[in-house]
Short mmCIF file of C-alpha atoms and ligand atoms in Angstrom, two decimals:
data_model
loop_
_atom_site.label_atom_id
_atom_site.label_comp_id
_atom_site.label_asym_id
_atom_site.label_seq_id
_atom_site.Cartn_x
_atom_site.Cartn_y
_atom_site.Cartn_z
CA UNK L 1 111.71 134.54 105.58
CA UNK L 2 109.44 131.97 107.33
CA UNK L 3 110.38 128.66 106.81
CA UNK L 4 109.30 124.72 106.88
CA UNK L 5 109.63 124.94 110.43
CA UNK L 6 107.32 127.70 111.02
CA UNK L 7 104.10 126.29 109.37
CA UNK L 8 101.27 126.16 111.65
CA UNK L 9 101.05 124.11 115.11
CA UNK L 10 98.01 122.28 114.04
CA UNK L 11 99.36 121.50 110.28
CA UNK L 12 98.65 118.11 109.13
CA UNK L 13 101.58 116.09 107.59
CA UNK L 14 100.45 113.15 105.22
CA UNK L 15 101.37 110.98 102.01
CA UNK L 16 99.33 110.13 99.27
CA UNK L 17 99.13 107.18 96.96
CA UNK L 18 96.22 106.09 94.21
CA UNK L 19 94.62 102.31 93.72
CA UNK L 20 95.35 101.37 91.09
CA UNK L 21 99.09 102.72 91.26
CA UNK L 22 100.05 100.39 94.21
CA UNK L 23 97.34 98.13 95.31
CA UNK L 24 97.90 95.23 92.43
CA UNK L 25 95.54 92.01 92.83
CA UNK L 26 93.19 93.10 89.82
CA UNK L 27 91.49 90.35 89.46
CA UNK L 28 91.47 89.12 93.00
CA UNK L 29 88.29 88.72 95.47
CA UNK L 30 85.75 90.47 92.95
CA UNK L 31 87.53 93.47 91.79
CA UNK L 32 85.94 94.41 88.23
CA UNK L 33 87.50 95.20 85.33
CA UNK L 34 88.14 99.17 84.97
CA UNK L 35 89.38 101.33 82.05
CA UNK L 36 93.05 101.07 83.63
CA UNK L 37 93.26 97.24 82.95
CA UNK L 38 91.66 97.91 79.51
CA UNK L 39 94.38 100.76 78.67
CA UNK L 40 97.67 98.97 79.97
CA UNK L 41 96.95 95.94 78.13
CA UNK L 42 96.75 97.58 74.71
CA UNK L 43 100.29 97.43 73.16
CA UNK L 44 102.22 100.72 73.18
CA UNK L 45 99.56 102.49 75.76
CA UNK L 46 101.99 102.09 78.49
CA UNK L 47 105.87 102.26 78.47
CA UNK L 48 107.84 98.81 78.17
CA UNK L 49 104.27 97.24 78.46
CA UNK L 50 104.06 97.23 82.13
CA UNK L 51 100.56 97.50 84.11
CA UNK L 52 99.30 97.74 87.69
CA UNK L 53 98.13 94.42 87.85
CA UNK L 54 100.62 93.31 90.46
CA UNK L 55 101.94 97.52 91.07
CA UNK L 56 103.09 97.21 94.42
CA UNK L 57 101.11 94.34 96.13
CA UNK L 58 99.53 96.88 98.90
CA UNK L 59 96.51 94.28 98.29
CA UNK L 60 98.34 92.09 99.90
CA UNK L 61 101.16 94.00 102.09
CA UNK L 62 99.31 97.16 103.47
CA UNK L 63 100.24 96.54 106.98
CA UNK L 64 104.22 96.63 106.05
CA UNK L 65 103.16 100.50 103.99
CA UNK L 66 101.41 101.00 107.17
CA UNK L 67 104.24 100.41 109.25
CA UNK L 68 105.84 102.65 106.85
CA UNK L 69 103.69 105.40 107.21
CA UNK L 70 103.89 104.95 111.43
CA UNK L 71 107.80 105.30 110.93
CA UNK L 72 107.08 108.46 109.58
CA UNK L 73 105.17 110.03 112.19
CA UNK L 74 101.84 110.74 109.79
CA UNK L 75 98.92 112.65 110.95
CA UNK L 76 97.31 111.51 107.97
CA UNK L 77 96.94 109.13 104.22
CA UNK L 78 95.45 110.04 101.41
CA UNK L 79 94.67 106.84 99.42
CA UNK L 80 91.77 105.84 96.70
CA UNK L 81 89.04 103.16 96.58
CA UNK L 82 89.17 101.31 93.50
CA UNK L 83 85.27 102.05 92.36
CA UNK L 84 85.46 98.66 90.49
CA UNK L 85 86.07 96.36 93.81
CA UNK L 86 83.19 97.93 95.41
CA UNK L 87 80.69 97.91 92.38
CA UNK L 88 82.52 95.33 90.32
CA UNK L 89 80.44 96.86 87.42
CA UNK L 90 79.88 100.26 88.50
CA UNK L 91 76.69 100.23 89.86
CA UNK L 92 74.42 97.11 90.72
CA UNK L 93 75.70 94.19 93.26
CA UNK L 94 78.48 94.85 96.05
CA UNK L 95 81.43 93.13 96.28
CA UNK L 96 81.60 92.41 100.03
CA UNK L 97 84.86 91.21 99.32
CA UNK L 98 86.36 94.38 98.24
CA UNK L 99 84.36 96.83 100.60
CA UNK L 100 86.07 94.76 103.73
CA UNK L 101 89.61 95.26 101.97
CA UNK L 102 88.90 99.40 102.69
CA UNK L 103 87.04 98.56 106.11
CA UNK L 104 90.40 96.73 107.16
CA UNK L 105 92.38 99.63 105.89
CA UNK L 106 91.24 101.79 107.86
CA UNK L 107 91.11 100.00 111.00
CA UNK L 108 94.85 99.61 110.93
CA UNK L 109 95.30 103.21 110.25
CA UNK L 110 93.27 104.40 112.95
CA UNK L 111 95.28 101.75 115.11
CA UNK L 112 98.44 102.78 114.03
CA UNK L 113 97.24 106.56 114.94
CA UNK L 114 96.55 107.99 111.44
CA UNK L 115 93.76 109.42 110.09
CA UNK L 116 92.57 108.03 106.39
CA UNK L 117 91.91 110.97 103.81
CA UNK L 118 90.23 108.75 100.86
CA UNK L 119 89.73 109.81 97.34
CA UNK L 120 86.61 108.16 95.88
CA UNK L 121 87.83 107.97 92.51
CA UNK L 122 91.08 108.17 90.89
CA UNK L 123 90.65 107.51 87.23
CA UNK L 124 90.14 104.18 86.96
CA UNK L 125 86.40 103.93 85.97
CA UNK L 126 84.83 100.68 86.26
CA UNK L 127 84.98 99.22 82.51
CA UNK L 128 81.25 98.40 82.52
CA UNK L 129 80.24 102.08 83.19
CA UNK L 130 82.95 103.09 80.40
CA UNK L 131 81.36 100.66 77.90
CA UNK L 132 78.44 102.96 78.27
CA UNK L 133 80.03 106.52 77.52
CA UNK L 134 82.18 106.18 80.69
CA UNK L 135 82.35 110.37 81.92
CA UNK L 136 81.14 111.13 78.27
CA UNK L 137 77.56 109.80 79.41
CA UNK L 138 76.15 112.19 81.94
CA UNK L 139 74.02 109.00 84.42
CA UNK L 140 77.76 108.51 85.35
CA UNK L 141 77.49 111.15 87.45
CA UNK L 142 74.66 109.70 89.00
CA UNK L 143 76.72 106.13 89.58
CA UNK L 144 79.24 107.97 91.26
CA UNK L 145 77.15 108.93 93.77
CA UNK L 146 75.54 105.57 94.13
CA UNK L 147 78.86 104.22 94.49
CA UNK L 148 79.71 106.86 97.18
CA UNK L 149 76.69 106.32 98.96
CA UNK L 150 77.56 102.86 99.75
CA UNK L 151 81.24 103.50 100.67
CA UNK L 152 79.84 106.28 103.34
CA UNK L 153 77.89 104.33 104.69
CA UNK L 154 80.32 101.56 105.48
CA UNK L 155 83.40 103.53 106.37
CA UNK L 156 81.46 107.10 107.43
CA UNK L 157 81.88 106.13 111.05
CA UNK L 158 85.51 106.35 111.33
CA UNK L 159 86.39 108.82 108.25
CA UNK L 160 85.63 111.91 108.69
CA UNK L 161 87.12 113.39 105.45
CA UNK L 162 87.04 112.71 101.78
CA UNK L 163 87.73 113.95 98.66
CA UNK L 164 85.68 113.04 95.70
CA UNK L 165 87.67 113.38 92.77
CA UNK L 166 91.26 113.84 91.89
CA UNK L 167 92.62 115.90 88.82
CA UNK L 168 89.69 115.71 87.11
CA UNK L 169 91.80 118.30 84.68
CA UNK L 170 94.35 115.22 83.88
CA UNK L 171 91.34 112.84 83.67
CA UNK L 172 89.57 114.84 81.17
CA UNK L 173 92.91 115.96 78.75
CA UNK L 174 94.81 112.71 79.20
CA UNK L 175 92.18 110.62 79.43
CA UNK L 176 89.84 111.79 76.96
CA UNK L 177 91.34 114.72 74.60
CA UNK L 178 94.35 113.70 74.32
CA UNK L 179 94.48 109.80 74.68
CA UNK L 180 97.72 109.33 76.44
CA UNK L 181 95.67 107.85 79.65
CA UNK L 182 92.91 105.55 80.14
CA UNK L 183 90.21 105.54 78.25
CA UNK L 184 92.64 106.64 75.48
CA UNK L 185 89.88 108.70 73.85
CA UNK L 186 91.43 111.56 71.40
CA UNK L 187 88.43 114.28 70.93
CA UNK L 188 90.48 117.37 71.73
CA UNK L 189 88.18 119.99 73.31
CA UNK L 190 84.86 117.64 72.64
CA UNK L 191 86.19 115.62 75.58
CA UNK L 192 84.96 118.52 77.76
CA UNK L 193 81.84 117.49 78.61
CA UNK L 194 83.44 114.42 80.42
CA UNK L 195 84.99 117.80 82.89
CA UNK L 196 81.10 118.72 83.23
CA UNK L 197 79.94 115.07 83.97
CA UNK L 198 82.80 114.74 86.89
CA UNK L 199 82.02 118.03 88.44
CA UNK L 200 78.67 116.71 88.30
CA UNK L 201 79.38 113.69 89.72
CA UNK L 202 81.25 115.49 92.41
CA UNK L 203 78.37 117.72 93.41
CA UNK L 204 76.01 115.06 93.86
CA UNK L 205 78.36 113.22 95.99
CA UNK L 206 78.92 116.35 98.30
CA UNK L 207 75.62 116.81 99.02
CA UNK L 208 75.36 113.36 99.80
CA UNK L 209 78.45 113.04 101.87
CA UNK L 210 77.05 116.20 104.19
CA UNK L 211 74.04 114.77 104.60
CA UNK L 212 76.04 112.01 106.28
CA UNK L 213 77.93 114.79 108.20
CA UNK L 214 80.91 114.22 106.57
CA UNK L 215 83.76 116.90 105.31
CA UNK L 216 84.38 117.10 101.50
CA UNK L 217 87.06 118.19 99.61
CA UNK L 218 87.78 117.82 95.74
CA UNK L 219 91.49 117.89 94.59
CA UNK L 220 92.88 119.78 91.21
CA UNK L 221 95.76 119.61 89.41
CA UNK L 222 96.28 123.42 89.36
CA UNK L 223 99.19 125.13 87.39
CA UNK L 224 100.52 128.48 87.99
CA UNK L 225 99.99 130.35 84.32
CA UNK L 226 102.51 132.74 83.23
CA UNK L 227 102.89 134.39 80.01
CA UNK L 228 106.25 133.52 78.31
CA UNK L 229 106.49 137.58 77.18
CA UNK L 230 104.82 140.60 78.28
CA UNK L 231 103.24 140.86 74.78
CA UNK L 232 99.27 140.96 74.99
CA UNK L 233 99.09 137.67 72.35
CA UNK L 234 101.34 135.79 74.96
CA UNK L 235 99.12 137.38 77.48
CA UNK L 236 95.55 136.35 76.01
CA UNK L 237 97.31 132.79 74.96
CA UNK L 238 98.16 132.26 79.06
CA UNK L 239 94.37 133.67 79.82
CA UNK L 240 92.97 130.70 77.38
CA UNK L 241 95.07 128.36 79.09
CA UNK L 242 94.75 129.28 82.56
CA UNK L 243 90.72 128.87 81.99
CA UNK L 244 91.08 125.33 80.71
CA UNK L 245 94.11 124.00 83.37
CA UNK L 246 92.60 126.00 86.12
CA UNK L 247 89.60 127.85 86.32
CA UNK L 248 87.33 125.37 84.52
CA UNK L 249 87.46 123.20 87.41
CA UNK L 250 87.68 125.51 90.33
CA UNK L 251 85.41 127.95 89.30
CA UNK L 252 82.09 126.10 89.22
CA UNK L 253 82.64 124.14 92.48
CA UNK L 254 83.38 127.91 94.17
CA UNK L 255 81.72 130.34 92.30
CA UNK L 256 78.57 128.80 90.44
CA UNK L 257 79.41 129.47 87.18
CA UNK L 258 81.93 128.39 84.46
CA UNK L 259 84.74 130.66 83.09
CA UNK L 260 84.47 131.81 79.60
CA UNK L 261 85.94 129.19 76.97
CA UNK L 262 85.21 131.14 73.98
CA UNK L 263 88.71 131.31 73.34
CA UNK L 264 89.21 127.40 72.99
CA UNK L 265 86.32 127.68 71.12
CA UNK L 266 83.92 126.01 73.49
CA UNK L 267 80.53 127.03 73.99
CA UNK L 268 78.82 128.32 77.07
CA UNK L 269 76.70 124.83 77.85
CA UNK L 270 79.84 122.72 76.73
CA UNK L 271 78.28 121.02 73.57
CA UNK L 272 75.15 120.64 75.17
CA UNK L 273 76.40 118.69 78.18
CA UNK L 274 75.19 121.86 80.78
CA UNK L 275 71.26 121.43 81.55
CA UNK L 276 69.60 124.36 83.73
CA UNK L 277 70.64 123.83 87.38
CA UNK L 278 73.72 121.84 86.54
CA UNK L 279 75.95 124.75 87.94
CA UNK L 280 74.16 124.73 91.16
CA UNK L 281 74.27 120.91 91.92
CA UNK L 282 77.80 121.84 91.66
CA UNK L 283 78.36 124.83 93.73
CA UNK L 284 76.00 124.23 96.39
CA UNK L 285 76.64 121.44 98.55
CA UNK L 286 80.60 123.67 99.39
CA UNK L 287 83.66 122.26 99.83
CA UNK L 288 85.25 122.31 103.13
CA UNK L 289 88.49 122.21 101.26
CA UNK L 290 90.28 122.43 98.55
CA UNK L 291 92.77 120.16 97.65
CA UNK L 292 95.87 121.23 95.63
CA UNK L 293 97.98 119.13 93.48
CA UNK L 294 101.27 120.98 92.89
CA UNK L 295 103.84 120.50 90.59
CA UNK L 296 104.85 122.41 88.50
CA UNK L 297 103.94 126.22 87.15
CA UNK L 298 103.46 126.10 83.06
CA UNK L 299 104.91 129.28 80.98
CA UNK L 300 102.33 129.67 78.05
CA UNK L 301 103.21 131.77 74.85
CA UNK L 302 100.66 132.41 71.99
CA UNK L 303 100.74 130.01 69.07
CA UNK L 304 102.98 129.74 66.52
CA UNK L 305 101.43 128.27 63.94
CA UNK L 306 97.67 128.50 63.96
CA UNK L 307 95.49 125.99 64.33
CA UNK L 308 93.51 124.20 66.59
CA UNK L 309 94.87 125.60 70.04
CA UNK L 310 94.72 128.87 70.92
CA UNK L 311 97.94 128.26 73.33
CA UNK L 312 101.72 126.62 72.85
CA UNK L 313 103.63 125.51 76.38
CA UNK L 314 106.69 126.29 75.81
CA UNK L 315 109.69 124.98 78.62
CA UNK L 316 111.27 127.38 81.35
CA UNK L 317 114.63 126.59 81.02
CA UNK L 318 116.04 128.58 83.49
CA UNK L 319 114.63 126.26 85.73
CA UNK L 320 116.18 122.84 87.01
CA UNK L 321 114.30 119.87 85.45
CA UNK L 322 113.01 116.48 87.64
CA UNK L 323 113.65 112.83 86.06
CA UNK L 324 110.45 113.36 84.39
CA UNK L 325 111.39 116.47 83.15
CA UNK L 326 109.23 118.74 84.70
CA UNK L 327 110.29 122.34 85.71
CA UNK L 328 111.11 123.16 89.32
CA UNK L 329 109.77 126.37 90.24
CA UNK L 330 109.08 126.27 94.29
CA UNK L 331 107.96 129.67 94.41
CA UNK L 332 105.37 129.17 91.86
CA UNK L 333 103.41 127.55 94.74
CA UNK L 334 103.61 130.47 96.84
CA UNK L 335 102.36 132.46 94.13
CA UNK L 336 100.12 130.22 93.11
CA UNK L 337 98.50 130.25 96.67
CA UNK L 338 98.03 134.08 96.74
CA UNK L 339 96.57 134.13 93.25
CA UNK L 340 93.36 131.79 94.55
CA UNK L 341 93.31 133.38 97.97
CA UNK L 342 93.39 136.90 95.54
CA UNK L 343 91.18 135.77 93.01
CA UNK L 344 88.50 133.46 94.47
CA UNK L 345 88.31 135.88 98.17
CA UNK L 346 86.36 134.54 100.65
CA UNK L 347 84.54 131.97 98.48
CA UNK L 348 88.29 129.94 98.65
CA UNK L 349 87.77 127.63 101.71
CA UNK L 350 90.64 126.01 103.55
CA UNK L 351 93.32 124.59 100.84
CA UNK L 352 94.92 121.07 101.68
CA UNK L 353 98.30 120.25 99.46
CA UNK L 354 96.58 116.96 98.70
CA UNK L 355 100.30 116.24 96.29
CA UNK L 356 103.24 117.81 95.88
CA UNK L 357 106.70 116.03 95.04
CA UNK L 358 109.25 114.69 92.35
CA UNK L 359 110.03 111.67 90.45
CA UNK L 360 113.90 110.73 90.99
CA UNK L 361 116.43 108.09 88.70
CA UNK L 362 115.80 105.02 89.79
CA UNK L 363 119.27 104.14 91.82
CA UNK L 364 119.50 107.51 93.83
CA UNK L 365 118.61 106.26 97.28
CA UNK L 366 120.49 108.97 98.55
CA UNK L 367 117.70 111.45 96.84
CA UNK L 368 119.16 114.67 97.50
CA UNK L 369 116.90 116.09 94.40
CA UNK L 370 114.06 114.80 96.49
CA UNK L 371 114.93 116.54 99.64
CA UNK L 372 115.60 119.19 97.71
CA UNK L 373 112.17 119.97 95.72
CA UNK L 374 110.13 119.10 99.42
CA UNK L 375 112.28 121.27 101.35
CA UNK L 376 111.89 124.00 98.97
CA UNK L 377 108.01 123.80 98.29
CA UNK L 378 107.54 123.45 101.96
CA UNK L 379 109.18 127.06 102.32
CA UNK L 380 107.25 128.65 99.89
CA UNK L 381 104.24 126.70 101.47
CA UNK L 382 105.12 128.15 105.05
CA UNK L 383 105.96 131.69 103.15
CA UNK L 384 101.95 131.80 101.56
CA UNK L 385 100.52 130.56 105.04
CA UNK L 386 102.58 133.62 106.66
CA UNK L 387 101.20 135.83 103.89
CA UNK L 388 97.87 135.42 104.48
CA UNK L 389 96.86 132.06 102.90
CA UNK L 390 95.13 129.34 105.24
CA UNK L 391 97.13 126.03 104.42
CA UNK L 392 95.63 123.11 106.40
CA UNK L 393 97.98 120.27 105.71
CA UNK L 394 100.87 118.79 103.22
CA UNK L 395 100.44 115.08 101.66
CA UNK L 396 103.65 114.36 99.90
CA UNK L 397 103.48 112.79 96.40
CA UNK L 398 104.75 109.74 97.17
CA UNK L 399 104.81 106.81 99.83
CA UNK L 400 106.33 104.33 97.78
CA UNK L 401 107.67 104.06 94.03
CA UNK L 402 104.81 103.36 91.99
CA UNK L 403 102.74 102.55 88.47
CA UNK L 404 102.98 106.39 86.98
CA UNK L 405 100.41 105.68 84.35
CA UNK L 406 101.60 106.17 81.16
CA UNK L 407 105.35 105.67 82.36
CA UNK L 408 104.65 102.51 84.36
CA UNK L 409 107.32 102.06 86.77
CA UNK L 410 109.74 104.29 85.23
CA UNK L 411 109.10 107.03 87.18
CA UNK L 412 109.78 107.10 90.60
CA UNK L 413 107.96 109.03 93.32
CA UNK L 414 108.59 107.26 96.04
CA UNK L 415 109.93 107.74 99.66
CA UNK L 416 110.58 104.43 99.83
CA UNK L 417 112.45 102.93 97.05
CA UNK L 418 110.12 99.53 95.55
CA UNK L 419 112.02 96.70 94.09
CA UNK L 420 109.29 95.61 91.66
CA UNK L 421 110.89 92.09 91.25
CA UNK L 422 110.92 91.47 94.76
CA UNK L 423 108.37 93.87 96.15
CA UNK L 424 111.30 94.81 98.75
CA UNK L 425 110.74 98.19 100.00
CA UNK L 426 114.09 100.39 100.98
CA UNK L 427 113.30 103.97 102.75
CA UNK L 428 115.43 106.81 100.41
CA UNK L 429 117.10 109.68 102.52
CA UNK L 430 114.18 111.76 101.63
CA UNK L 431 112.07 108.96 104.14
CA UNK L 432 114.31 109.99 107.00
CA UNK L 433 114.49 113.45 106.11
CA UNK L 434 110.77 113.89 106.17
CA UNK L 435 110.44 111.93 109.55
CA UNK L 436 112.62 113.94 110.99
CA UNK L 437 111.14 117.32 109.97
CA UNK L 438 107.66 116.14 110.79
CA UNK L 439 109.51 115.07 114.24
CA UNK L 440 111.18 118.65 114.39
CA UNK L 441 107.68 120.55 113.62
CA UNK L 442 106.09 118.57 116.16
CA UNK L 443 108.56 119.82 118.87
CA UNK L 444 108.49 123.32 118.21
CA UNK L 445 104.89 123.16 118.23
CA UNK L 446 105.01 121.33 121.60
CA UNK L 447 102.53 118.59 120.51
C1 FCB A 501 99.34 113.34 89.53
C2 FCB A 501 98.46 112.14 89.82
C3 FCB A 501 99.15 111.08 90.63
C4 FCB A 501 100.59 110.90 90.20
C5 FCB A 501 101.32 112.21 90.16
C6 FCB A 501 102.77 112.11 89.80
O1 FCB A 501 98.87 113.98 88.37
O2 FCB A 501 97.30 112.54 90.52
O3 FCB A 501 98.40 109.90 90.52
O4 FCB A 501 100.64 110.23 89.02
O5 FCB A 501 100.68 113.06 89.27
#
């Protein structure tokens, strides 16, 4: 069986972090308001009433995380541009201010001899665009790619890569079905047309970022689907799922066309949010990757009592469980992996891990679970690339400890351990583990 140290000689090894999850100073040098300030403040949105407005102060200290990321031998960082310190209201004025905070970011990374992967949004929405419909009003879309306009042109030269939206599945559900996230909006499946707006948004965007000869890539949160029983209920329950998590996002973007959501009971133009030519601002442009966000697979059963879903999740207990409580399942990635190379053929472009790790208690520097769950993932990740599957590059889930959204600082990602009191950063085991197997790769490879 091929292992971590067989992946590819030219495989990119990275970390990945999000704005508003580490960079603090909210309300410093012209950043604007955006739906994450909004959310944390309202009591009970976030647990124990914590917020990112300090997070971990990489406003302030990004040349001790970059120093970080040097001691670990990166090729590459995935990071986000807070939207709202650029356009402090979304679209209008920029905020010179915030646009030279990226511009020095990037400079030290290319000095320190890694190469910035940035995501142009991250789900924190300026609040002035969300007082207007925020992803629920379609000239979003068109904001976004005003707003990405201006960050290519400043950074273009020296960034080759970028990814336009992350998890625009957890966006739309959390965010806007559900509740749990910012905007806190609870409209169950009428929150899809905020999916359709940000697909939009991304397509427009693409276009524009080739046209600046720039590489784009959008990251998912994709799920490997299984059906808790062989049953065909269990199996059409997984289908309906699999076409919401999954395929509604992918398929557009690679195919042209959306998946059928009869089954959640969603029509073909999405209540009216799909206008003629829609699907091909969104196909056309290409992606020159995909980027993967990998957790955890999710075992789907058909509903026990009926109602509004056509779907229950039910656990997989046979499976270990992370601090947050999520099943570990490494070879759900591999399979995973073979089901888009299987299912979306030649029209699947280069995939990127753009995350992938575990949140761990809070004490455990010595994260062996950590170690663990990379180790593991990055075998099934070398096992896919052997089988067929063309796997660019890994960017672990996460540098440091951060502001999990809804859990605030109660979940731990982090290679290096935060101290939120002190902002003290401690590398965990899994640090010098994963220096030491980039280190390890590298030699092998003889680069
Ligand atoms: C992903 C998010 C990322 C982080 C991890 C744990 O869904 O993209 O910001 O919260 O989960």
């Amino acid at each position: 069986m091929p292992d971590r140290y067989d992946l590819p000689a030219g495989f990119r090894w990275g970390a990945a972090t999000a704005a508003y999850q580490i960079e603090g100073a909210v309300a410093e040098d012209g950043r604007g308001p955006s739906v994450w300030d909004t959310f944390a403040a309202r009591p009970g949105a976030v647990r124990d009433g914590h917020t990112g407005a300090v997070a971990c102060d990489h406003y302030h200290r990004y040349s001790e995380d970059i120093a970080l990321m040097k001691g670990l031998g990166l090729d590459g960082y995935r990071f986000s541009i807070a939207w709202s310190r650029v356009l402090p209201a979304g679209s209008g004025p920029v905020n010179p201010a915030g646009l030279a905070f990226y511009d020095r970011l990037v400079d030290a990374l290319l000095e320190a001899g890694i190469t910035p992967l940035p995501t142009l949004f991250h789900w924190d929405l300026p609040q002035a665009l969300e007082d207007g419909g925020g992803w629920l009003n379609r000239e979003t879309a068109y904001r976004f790619a005003d707003y990405a306009a201006v960050v290519a042109d400043r950074l273009g030269d020296r960034v080759p890569a970028w990814i336009t939206l992350n998890e625009p599945f957890v966006h739309t559900v959390f965010g806007y079905a559900l509740g749990t996230h910012a905007p806190g909006r609870a409209l169950m499946f009428e929150a899809l047309p905020a999916a359709h707006h940000q697909l939009l948004a991304h397509g427009l965007a693409a276009s524009l970022l080739h046209e600046h000869g720039l590489e784009v890539m959008l990251s998912n949160n994709l799920t490997l689907v299984e059906p808790a029983t062989s049953s065909a209920e269990d199996a059409a329950a997984a289908a309906a799922y699999d076409a919401l998590h999954n395929r509604l996002f992918t398929d557009p973007v690679l195919l042209g066309r959306y998946p059928d959501l009869s089954a959640l009971g969603v029509p073909d133009d999405i209540f009216g949010a799909v206008r003629p030519g829609d699907t091909d601002l969104i196909h056309t442009p290409g992606l020159d990757g995909l980027g993967l966000n990998f957790y955890n697979p999710t075992r789907v059963a058909a509903p026990t009592t009926p109602g509004l879903l056509p779907f229950d999740l039910v656990d997989i207990p046979e499976a270990p469980h992370t601090a947050f409580g999520w099943p570990v399942v490494p070879d759900a990635l591999r399979q995973l992996l073979l089901r888009l190379r299987d299912f979306y053929g030649k029209a699947l472009p280069p995939i990127t891990v753009t995350e992938n790790g575990c949140s761990v208690d809070e004490s455990t520097i010595p994260d062996q679970p950590r170690i663990d769950y990379l180790a593991t993932h990055l075998d099934a990740l070398a096992t896919a690339i052997a089988e067929g599957v063309d796997v660019r590059g890994y960017y672990t889930w996460s540098l440091l400890d951060n502001f999990e959204w809804a859990e605030g600082f109660n979940q731990r990602f982090g290679l290096v351990h935060v101290d939120f009191a002190t902002q003290r950063r401690t590398p965990r085991a899994s640090y010098a583990w994963y220096r030491d197997l980039i280190a390890a790769h590298r030699a092998r490879c003889g680069r």
